[in-house]
Amino acid sequence: MVGASRGRQRPRPERRGATGLSDILAGQPTEEALLAELYDLEHDVIREDLVFYREWSRRADGAVIDLGCGSGRLFSPILGGGATRLVGVDGSPALLDRARTRIASDEVLADATAAGRLELVVGDVRNVHRHDRFALAILAGVIAHLDGPEDALRALEGARGLLEADGLVIVDLLGPGGLPPHDLPLSIDWERQMGDRRVVRRSRLVRHESPEGLRVDYATLTDLVEADGTIARLPAGFRLWYPSPGALVGLAEEAGLAVEATFGSHDLNPLDDGSERCIAVLRRARPDAGKG
Ligand SMILES: C[S@@+](CC[C@H](N)C(=O)[O-])C[C@H]1O[C@@H](n2cnc3c(N)ncnc32)[C@H](O)[C@@H]1O
């Protein structure tokens, strides 16, 4: 698990693209396909949320849109939960290419694609326009990658606009107890094998408390060690933003979303100041809610 050696999770990185679209890989000083492969190496080990998304997809009992889907880590549990249709949206074409590779190697995902039930779209979660509507919109690990409350509000309003009446949005990000309580000096996060290359990830993290939440400057150094001992070193830098649970709920309400439930973990523990995750299940409020 990322950063597990320090007892706190390192954030999942994202970097803003040159176009202004938040593309997790854009602007990195190397080829995007390689970075997308490294992204999967880092993220595919995260499995503790898969049952959660399977269950909420089952409950939603309809079409699902996975906003900021990355390489489609959540596609199997969403379709396995019975989603009638699944649309994955991400700002990174390289990660969507990885998603296509994942689909091609998975019979259920490949069949869903062939049947027109699984669709991938390059897009910005702050600005998704579609004619179809969804029973469930998922923003998993995405809000932290937007540039603060204004962008988060746009993403939440956008997600609301994609919902059927009574549809749900799930927002899922690191909680107060999952964030490092102090700056972290450069040190090793993990070492893993990628084909015949050894990958060593180091990172450094600087925190900035702000009224709207915690901002984090996150710098990584990824070494790819070849079998002959030569090293390719990939530096990257990311800016992340973590709203407090209260700030997130305030933004959701401003976006016309009512809080259905909050959780502090994917095992449904209550959300409090020590929670590893901050998960909000939000329901599309009816236009006349709160009037009269
Ligand atoms: C930490 S990853 C999470 C991926 C996936 N939801 C998961 O849980 O495995 C964040 C994803 O959000 C995407 N992303 C960040 N900002 C975005 C934006 N404004 N529009 C579209 N995608 C965005 C990144 O490209 C990346 O794939």
CSV table of C-alpha atoms in Angstrom, one decimal, residues 14-16 20-22 124-126 142-155 210 212 214-217 238-243 251:
chain,number,residue,atom,x,y,z
A,14,GLU,CA,-2.0,14.1,-10.1
A,15,ARG,CA,-0.6,16.9,-12.1
A,16,ARG,CA,-2.3,19.6,-14.1
A,20,GLY,CA,-5.5,23.5,-18.2
A,21,LEU,CA,-7.2,20.1,-18.1
A,22,SER,CA,-6.2,18.2,-15.0
A,124,ASP,CA,-12.7,17.1,-17.8
A,125,VAL,CA,-14.8,16.1,-14.8
A,126,ARG,CA,-15.4,19.8,-14.2
A,142,VAL,CA,-10.5,12.9,-7.9
A,143,ILE,CA,-11.6,15.9,-5.9
A,144,ALA,CA,-8.1,16.1,-4.3
A,145,HIS,CA,-6.7,16.6,-7.7
A,146,LEU,CA,-8.7,19.7,-8.5
A,147,ASP,CA,-7.5,23.2,-7.7
A,148,GLY,CA,-9.6,23.9,-4.7
A,149,PRO,CA,-13.2,24.7,-3.8
A,150,GLU,CA,-14.3,26.4,-7.0
A,151,ASP,CA,-13.2,23.5,-9.2
A,152,ALA,CA,-14.7,21.0,-6.8
A,153,LEU,CA,-18.0,22.8,-6.9
A,154,ARG,CA,-17.9,22.7,-10.7
A,155,ALA,CA,-17.2,19.0,-10.6
A,210,SER,CA,-5.5,26.7,4.4
A,212,GLU,CA,-10.5,25.6,2.6
A,214,LEU,CA,-5.1,21.0,3.4
A,215,ARG,CA,-2.9,21.7,0.3
A,216,VAL,CA,-0.1,19.3,-0.3
A,217,ASP,CA,3.0,19.7,-2.6
A,238,PHE,CA,2.0,17.4,-8.0
A,239,ARG,CA,-0.3,19.8,-6.1
A,240,LEU,CA,-3.1,18.2,-4.2
A,241,TRP,CA,-6.0,19.6,-2.2
A,242,TYR,CA,-8.0,17.9,0.6
A,243,PRO,CA,-11.1,19.6,1.8
A,251,LEU,CA,-19.8,22.3,-1.3
